[in-house]
CSV table of C-alpha atoms in Angstrom, one decimal:
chain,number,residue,atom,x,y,z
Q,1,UNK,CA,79.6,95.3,134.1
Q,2,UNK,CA,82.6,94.9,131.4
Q,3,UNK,CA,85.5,92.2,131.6
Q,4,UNK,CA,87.9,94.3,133.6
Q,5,UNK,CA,85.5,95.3,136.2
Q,6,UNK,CA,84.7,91.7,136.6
Q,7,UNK,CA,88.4,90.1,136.6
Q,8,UNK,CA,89.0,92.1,139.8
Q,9,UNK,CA,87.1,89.2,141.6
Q,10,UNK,CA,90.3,86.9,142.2
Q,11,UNK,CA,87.8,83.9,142.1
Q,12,UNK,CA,87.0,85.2,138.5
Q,13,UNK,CA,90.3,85.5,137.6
Q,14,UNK,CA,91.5,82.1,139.0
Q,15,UNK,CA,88.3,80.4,137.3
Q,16,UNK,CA,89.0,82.1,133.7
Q,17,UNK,CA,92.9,81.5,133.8
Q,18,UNK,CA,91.9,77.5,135.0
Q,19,UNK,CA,89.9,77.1,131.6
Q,20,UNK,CA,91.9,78.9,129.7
Q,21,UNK,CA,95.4,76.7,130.1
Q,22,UNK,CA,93.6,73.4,130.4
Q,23,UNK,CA,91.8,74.3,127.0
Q,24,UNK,CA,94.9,75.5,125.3
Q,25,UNK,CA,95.8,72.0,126.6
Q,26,UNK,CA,93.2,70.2,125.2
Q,27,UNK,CA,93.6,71.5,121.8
Q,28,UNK,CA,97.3,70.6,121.7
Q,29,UNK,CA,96.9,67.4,122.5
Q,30,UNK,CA,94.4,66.8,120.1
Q,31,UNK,CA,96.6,68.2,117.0
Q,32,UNK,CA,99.2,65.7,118.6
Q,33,UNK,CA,97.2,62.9,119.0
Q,34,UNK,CA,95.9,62.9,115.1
Q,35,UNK,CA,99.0,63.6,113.8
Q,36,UNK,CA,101.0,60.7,116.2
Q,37,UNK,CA,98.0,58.5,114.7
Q,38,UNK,CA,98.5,59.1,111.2
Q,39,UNK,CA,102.2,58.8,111.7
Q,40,UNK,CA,101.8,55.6,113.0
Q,41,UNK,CA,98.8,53.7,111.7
Q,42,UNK,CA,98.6,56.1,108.0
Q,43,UNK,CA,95.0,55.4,108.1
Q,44,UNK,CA,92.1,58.3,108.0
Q,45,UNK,CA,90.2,55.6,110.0
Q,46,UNK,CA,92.0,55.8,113.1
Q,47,UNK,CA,91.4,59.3,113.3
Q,48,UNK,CA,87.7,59.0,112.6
Q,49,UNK,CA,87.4,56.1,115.7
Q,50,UNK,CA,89.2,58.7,118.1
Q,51,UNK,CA,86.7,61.7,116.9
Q,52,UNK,CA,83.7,59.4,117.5
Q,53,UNK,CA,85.2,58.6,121.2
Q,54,UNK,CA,85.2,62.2,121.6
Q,55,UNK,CA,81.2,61.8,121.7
Q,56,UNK,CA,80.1,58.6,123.4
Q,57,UNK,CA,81.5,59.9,127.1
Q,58,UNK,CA,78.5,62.9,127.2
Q,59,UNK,CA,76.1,60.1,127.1
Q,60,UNK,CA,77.4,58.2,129.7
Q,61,UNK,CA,79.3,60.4,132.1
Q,62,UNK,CA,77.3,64.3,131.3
Q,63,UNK,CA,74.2,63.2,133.5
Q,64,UNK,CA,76.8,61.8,136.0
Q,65,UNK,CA,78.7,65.1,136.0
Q,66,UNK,CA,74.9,66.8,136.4
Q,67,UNK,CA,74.5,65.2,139.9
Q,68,UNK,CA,78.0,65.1,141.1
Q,69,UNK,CA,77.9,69.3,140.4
Q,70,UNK,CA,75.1,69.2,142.9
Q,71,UNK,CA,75.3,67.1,145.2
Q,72,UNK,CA,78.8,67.5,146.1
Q,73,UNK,CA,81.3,71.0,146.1
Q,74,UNK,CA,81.3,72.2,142.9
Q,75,UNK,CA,85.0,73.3,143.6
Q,76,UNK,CA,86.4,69.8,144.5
Q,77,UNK,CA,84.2,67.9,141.8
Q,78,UNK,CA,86.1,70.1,139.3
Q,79,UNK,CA,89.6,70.0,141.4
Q,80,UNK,CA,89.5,66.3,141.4
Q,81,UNK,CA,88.7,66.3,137.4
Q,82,UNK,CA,91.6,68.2,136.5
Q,83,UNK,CA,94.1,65.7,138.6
Q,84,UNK,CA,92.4,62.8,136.5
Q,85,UNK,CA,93.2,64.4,133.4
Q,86,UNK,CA,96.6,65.6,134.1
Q,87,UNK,CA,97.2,61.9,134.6
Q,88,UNK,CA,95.8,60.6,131.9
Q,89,UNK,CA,97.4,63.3,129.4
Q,90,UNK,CA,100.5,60.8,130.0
Q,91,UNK,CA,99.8,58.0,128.8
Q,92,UNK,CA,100.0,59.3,125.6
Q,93,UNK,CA,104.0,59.2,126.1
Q,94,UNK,CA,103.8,56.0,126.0
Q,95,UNK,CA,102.5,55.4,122.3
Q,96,UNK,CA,105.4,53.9,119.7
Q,97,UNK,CA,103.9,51.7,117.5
Q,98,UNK,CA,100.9,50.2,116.1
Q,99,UNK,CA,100.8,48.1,119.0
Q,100,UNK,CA,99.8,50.5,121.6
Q,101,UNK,CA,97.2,52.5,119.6
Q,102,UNK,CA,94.9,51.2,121.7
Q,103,UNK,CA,96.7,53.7,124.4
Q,104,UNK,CA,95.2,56.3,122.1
Q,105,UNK,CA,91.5,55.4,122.0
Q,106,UNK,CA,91.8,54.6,126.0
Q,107,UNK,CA,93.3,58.3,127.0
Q,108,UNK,CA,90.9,59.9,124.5
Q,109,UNK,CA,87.6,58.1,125.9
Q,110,UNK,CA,88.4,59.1,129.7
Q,111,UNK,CA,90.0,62.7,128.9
Q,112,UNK,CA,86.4,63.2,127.8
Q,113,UNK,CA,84.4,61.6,130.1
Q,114,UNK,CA,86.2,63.3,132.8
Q,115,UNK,CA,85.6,66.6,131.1
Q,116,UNK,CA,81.8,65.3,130.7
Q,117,UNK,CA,82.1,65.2,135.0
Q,118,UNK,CA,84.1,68.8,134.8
Q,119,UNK,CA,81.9,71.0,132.5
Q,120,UNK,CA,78.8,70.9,134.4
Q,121,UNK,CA,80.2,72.4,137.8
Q,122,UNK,CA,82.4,74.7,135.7
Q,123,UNK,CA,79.2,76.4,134.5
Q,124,UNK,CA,76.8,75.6,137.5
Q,125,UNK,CA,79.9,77.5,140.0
Q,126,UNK,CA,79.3,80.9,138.5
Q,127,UNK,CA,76.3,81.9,140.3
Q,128,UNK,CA,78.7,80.7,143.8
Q,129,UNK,CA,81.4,83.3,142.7
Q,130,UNK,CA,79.6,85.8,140.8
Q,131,UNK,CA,76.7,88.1,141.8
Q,132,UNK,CA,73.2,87.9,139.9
Q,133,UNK,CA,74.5,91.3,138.6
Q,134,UNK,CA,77.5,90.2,137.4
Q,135,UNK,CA,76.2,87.0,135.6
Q,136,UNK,CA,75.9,87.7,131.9
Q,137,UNK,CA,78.6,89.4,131.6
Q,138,UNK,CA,80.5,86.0,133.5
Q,139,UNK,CA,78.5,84.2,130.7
Q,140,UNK,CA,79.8,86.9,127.8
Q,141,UNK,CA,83.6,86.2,128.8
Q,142,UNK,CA,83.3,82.3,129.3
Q,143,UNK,CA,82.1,82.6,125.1
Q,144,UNK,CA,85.5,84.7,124.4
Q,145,UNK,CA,87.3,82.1,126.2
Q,146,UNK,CA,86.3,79.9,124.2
Q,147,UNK,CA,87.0,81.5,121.3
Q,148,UNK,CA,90.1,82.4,122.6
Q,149,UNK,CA,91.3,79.0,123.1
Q,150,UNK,CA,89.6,78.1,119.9
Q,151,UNK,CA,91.8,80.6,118.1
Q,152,UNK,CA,94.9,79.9,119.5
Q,153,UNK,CA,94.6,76.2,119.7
Q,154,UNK,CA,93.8,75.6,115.9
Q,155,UNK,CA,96.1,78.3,115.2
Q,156,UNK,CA,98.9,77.4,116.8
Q,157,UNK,CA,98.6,74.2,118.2
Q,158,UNK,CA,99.8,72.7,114.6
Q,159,UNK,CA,102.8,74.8,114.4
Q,160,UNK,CA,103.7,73.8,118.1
Q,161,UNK,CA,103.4,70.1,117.0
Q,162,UNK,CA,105.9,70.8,114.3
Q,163,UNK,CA,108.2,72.5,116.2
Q,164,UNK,CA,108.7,70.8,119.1
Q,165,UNK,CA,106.7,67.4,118.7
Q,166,UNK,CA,103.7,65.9,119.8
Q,167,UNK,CA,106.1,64.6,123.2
Q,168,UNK,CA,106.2,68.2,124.2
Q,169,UNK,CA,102.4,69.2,123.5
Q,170,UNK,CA,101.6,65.9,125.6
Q,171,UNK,CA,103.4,67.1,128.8
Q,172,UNK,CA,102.3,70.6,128.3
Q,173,UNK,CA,98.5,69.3,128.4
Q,174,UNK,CA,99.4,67.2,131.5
Q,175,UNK,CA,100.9,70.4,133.0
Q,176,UNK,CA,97.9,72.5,131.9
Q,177,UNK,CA,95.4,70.5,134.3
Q,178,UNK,CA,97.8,70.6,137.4
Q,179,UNK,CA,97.9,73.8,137.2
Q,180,UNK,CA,94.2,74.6,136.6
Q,181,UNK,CA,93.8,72.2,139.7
Q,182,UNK,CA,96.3,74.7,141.6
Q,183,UNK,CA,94.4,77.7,140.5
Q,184,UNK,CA,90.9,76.0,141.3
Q,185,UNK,CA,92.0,75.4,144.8
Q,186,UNK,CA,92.3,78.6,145.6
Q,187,UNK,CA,88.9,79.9,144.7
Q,188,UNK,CA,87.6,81.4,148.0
Q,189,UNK,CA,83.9,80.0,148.6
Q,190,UNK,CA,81.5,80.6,151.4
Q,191,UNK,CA,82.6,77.5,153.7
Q,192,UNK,CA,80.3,75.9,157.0
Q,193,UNK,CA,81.6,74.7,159.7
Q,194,UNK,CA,82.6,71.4,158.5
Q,195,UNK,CA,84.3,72.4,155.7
Q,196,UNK,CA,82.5,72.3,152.6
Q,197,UNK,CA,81.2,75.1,150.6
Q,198,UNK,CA,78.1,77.0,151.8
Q,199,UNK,CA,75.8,76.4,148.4
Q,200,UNK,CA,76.9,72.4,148.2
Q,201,UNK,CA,76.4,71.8,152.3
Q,202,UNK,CA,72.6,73.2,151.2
Q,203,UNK,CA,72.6,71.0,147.8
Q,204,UNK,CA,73.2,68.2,150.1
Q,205,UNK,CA,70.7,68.8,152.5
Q,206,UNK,CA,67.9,69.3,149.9
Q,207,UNK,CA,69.1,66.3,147.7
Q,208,UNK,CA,69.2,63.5,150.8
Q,209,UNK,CA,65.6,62.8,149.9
Q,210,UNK,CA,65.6,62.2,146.2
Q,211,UNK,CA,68.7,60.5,145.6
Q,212,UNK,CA,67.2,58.0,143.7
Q,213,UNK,CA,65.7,60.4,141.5
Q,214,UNK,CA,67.1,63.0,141.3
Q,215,UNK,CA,66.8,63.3,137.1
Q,216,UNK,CA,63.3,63.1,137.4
Q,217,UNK,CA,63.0,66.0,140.0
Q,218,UNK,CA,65.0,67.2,137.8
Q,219,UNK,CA,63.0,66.9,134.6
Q,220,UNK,CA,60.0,68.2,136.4
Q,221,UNK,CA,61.2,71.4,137.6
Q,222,UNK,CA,62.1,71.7,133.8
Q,223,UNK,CA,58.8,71.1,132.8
Q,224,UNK,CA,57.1,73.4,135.7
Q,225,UNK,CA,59.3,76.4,133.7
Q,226,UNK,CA,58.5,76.7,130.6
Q,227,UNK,CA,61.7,79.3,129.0
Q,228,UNK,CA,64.1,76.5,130.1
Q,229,UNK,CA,62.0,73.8,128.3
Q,230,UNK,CA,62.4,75.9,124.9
Q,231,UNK,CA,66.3,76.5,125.9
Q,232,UNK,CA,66.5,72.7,126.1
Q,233,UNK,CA,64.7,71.9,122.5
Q,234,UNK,CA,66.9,74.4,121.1
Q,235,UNK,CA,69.9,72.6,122.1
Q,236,UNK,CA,68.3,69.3,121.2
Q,237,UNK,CA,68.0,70.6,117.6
Q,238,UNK,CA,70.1,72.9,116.6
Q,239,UNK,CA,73.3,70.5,116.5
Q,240,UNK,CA,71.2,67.7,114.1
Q,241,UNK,CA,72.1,71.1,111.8
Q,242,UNK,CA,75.6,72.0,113.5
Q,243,UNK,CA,76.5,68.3,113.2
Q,244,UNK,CA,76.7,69.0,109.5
Q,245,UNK,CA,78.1,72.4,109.7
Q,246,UNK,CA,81.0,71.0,111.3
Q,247,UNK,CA,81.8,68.5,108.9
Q,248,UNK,CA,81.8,70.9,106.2
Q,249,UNK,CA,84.2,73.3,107.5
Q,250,UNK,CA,87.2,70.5,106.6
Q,251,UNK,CA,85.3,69.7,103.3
Q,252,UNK,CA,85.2,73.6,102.4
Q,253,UNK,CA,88.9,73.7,103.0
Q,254,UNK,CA,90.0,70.4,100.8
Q,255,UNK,CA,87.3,70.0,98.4
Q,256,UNK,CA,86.0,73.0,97.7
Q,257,UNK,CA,88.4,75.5,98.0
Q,258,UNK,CA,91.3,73.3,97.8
Q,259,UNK,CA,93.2,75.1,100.3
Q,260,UNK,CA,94.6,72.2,102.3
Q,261,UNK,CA,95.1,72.3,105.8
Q,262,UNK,CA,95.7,75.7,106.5
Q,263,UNK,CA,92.2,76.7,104.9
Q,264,UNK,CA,91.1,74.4,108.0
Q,265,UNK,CA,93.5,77.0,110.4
Q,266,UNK,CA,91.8,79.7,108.6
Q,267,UNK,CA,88.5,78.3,109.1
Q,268,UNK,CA,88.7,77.3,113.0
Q,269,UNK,CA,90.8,81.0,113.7
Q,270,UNK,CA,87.8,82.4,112.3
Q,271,UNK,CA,85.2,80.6,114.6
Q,272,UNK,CA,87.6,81.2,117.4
Q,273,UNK,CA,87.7,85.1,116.4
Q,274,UNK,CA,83.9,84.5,116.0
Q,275,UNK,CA,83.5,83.7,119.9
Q,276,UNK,CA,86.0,86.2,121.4
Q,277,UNK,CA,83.8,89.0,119.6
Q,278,UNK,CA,80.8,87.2,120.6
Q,279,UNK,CA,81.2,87.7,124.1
Q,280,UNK,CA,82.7,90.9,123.8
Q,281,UNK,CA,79.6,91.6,122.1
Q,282,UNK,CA,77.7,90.0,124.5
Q,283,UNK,CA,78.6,91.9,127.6
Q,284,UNK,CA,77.9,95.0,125.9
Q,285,UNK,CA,74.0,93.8,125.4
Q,286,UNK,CA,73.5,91.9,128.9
Q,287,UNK,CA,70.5,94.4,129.4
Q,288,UNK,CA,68.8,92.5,126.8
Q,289,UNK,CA,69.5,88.5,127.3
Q,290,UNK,CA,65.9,88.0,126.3
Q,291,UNK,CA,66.0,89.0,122.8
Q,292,UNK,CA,69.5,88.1,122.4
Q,293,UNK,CA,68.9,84.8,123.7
Q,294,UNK,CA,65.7,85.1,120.8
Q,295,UNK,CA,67.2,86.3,117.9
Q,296,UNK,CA,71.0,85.3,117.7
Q,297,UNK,CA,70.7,81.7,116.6
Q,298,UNK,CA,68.9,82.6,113.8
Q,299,UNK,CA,71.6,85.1,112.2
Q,300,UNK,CA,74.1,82.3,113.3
Q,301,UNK,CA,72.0,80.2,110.7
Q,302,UNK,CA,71.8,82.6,107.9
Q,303,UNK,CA,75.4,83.3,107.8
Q,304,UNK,CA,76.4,79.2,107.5
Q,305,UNK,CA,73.8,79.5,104.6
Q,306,UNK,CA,75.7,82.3,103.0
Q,307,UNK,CA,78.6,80.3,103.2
Q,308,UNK,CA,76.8,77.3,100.7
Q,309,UNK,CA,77.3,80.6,97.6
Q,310,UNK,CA,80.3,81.8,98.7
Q,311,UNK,CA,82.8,82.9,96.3
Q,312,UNK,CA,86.2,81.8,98.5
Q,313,UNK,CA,87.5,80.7,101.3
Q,314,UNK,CA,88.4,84.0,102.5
Q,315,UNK,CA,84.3,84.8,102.5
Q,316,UNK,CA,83.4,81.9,104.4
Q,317,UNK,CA,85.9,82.5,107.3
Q,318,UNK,CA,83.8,86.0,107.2
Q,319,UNK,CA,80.4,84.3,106.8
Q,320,UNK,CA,81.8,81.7,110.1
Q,321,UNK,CA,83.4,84.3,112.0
Q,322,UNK,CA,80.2,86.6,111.8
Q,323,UNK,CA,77.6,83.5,112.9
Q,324,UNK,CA,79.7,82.3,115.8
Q,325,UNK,CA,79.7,86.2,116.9
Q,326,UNK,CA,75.9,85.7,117.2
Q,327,UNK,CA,76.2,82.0,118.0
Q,328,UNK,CA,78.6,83.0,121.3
Q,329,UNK,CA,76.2,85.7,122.2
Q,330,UNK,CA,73.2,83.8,122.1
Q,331,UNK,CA,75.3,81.1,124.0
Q,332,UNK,CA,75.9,83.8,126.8
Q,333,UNK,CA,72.6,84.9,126.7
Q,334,UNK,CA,70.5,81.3,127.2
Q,335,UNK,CA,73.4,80.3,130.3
Q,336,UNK,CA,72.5,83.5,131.5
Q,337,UNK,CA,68.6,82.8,131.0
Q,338,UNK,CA,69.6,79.2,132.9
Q,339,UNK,CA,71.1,80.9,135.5
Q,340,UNK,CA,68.4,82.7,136.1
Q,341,UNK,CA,65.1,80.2,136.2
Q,342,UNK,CA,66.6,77.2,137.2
Q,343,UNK,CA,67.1,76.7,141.1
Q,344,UNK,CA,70.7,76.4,142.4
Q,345,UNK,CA,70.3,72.6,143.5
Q,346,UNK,CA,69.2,71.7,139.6
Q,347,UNK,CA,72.2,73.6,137.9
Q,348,UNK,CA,74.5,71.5,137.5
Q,349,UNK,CA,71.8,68.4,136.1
Q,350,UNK,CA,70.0,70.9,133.8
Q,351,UNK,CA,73.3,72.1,132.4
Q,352,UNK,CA,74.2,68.3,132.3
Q,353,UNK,CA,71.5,68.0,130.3
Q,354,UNK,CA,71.9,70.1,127.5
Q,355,UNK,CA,75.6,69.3,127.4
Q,356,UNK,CA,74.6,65.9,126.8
Q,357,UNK,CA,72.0,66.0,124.3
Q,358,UNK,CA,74.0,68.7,122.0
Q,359,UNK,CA,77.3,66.3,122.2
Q,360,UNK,CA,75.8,63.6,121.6
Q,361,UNK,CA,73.2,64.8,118.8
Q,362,UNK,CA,76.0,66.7,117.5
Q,363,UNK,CA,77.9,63.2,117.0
Q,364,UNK,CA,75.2,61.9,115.3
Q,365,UNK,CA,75.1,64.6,112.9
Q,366,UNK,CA,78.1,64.7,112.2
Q,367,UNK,CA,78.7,60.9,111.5
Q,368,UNK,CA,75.2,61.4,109.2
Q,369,UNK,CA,76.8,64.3,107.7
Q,370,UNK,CA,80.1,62.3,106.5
Q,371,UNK,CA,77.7,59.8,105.1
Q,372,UNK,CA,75.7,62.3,103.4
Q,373,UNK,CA,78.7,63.9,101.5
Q,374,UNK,CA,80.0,61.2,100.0
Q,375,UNK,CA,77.6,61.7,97.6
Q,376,UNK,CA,75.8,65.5,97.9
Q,377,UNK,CA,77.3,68.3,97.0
Q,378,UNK,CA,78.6,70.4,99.9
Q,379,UNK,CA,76.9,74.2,98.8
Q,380,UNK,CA,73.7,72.7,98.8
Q,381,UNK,CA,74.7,70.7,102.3
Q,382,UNK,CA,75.5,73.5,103.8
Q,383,UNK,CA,72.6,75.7,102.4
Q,384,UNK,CA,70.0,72.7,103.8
Q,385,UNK,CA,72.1,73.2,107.3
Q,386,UNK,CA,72.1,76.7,107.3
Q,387,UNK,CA,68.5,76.8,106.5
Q,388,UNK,CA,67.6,74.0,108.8
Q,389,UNK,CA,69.6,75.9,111.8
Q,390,UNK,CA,67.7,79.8,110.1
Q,391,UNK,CA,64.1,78.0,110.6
Q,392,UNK,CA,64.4,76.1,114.2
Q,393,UNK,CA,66.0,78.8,115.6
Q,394,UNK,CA,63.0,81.7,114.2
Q,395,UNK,CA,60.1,79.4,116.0
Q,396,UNK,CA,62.0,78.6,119.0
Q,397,UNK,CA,63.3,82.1,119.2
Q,398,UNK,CA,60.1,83.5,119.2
Q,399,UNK,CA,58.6,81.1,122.3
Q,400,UNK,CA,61.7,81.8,124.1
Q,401,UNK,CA,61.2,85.5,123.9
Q,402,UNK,CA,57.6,85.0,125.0
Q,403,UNK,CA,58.5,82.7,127.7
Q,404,UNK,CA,60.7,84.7,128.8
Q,405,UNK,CA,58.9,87.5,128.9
Q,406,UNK,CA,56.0,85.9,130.5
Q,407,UNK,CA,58.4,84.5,133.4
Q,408,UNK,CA,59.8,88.6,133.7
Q,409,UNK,CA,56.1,89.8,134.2
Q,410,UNK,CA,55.5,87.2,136.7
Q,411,UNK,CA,58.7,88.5,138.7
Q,412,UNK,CA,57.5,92.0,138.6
Q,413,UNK,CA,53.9,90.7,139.8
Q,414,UNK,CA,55.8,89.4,143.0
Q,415,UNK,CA,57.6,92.1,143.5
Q,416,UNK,CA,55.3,94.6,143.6
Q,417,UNK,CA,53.6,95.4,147.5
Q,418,UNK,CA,50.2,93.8,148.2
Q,419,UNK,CA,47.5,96.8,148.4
Q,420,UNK,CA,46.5,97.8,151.6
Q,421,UNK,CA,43.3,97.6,153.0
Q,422,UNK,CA,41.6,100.9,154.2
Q,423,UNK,CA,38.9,101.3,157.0
């Protein structure tokens, strides 16, 4: 099933052109708000406070997010979101001096945290608008969506900012979630008789007896199937190496290539190009999620290592572009595994989950990593990242191929009739 195929499902269509405005959004408002910040304050510490609010939220409101995508319609939790944010994404109007900077760290902290409640049922929806058939290739495009917005957010967010000022990119980020809101309202899903949709009227039935716990029933459905235990290490550990990788793409740019910030543009445009091609990619190979899902991380490590000898900055956008076309396929390919061998009433928790532990492990890195480079070389930084990312992803690429395929045989065991008995 390819990307034009699928976009003839109107909920599809409505879903994908939803995420794809309020992430344009999102990335104009964040060129705006660092650049209003520097304007205002002219201290690199401001901007470093409003990065690290960007992280705190997954703690507290992902695992929220988990249990609201599955205990209540997906649709409205994500509907409701998306009104939040479009609200919020004013306040930033109202910044003018020094004095209301604090206008800044508040809009930034809930923008997130209601994106922390939104992403879950953005992801956990899929399998309520999309066919098991149809799945990883709705995984493949969701990665060149991202890239998508990736690419044109870092590429021309800045000169939008510049043009037209960081007033304009704040109401077009407001506008950006009404209008996601209007298109998510009109995604058609099975209803009952009472109104809400089919799969969440059964999520709430199922979930009125472990309310209380519903993390821990969670946890041990996680634990009862092994492939999504390994998917879930994986996520736990590949951002304490990603953590750093991301702080060296601005330190490539400045300090080791001195190219200033549009070697950043280049940089980002290339990890944006990296995930559209990804999920192209992807959709191409969605016979073979399972050693996708094994092998892509790995190559996603051993190109950031090949970035730690690379000769210019024109190499390393190559070497990034190249591992976020594995890293966006082998993000396809483990939703897709998700999808597949987690039940529908633990999506949206299990997808909390790993949103939560990479954002917030990812933080950590990263914070480590700005400590660490103050006084280590960056080549040898990134080679330790790259290698760190190469290794972890090898061993838990090969126990997620054979858990994988150990959960496959099983399926095919069930399937198959029982023999019958002669006389």
């Amino acid at each position: 099933m390819n990307f034009l195929f699928l976009l003839k499902n109107p909920n599809m269509r409505r879903l994908v052109s939803a995420n794809l405005l309020s992430g344009i959004g999102d990335w104009f408002n964040s060129v705006a708000v660092l650049s209003l910040l520097l304007q205002i304050t002219g201290e690199a510490l401001a901007v470093g406070f409003t990065l690290a609010l960007r992280t705190l939220p997954h703690l507290l409101f992902g695992p929220l997010g988990g249990y609201l995508a599955d205990r209540f319609s997906r649709k409205s939790v994500m509907i409701v979101c998306d009104l939040a944010r479009g609200l919020i994404a004013l306040c930033f109007l109202l910044v003018a001096s020094d004095a209301d900077v604090w206008l800044v760290y508040a809009g930034t902290f809930l923008l997130v945290a209601f994106s922390s409640l939104y992403n879950p049922s953005r992801l956990a929806i899929l399998p309520d608008i999309v066919d098991k058939s149809g799945l990883a290739s709705a995984n493949a495009l969701d990665q060149s969506v991202l890239g998508i917005v990736m690419a044109i957010g870092s590429l021309v967010g800045g000169f939008f900012v510049a043009l037209w000022g960081s007033e304009v990119a704040f109401w077009f980020n407001s506008l950006s979630f009404f209008v996601s809101a209007f298109l998510l309202q009109r995604l058609t899903v099975a209803t009952t008789t009472d109104g809400t949709t089919a799969p969440a009227k059964q999520r709430q039935v199922q979930s009125q007896a472990r309310d209380s716990a519903s993390y821990k029933k969670a946890w041990q459905q996680i634990r009862a199937t092994p492939v999504v235990l390994v998917i879930l290490l994986l996520t736990a550990l590949w951002p304490i190496g990603g953590g750093l990788i991301n702080v060296l793409i601005s330190v490539y740019a400045y300090q080791v290539f001195a190219a200033g910030q549009w070697g950043i543009g280049l940089l980002y445009g290339a990890i944006g190009v990296g995930f559209i091609a990804g999920g192209i990619v992807a959709q191409q190979f969605q016979r073979h999620t399972r050693a996708i899902a094994s092998a892509s991380f790995a190559f996603e490590g051993f190109f950031v290592l090949l970035t730690s000898v690379s000769p210019s900055i024109f190499v390393t956008a190559a070497c990034y572009a190249c591992s976020t076309v594995a890293g966006g396929m082998g993000n396809a390919s483990l939703n897709t595994l998700l999808m597949k061998y987690v039940k529908p009433d633990y999506l949206g928790r299990v997808f909390a989950l790993e949103a939560t532990l990479s954002n917030v492990l990812l933080g950590l890195s990263m914070l480590a990593g700005g400590w660490i480079l103050t006084f280590a070389d960056p080549r040898i930084v990134g080679f330790a990242a790259g290698a760190f990312v190469t290794t972890c992803s090898i061993c838990l690429g090969l126990l997620i191929w054979r858990a994988a395929r150990t959960a496959e045989m099983a399926e095919t065991a069930d399937d198959q009739p029982a023999p019958s008995r002669s006389m």
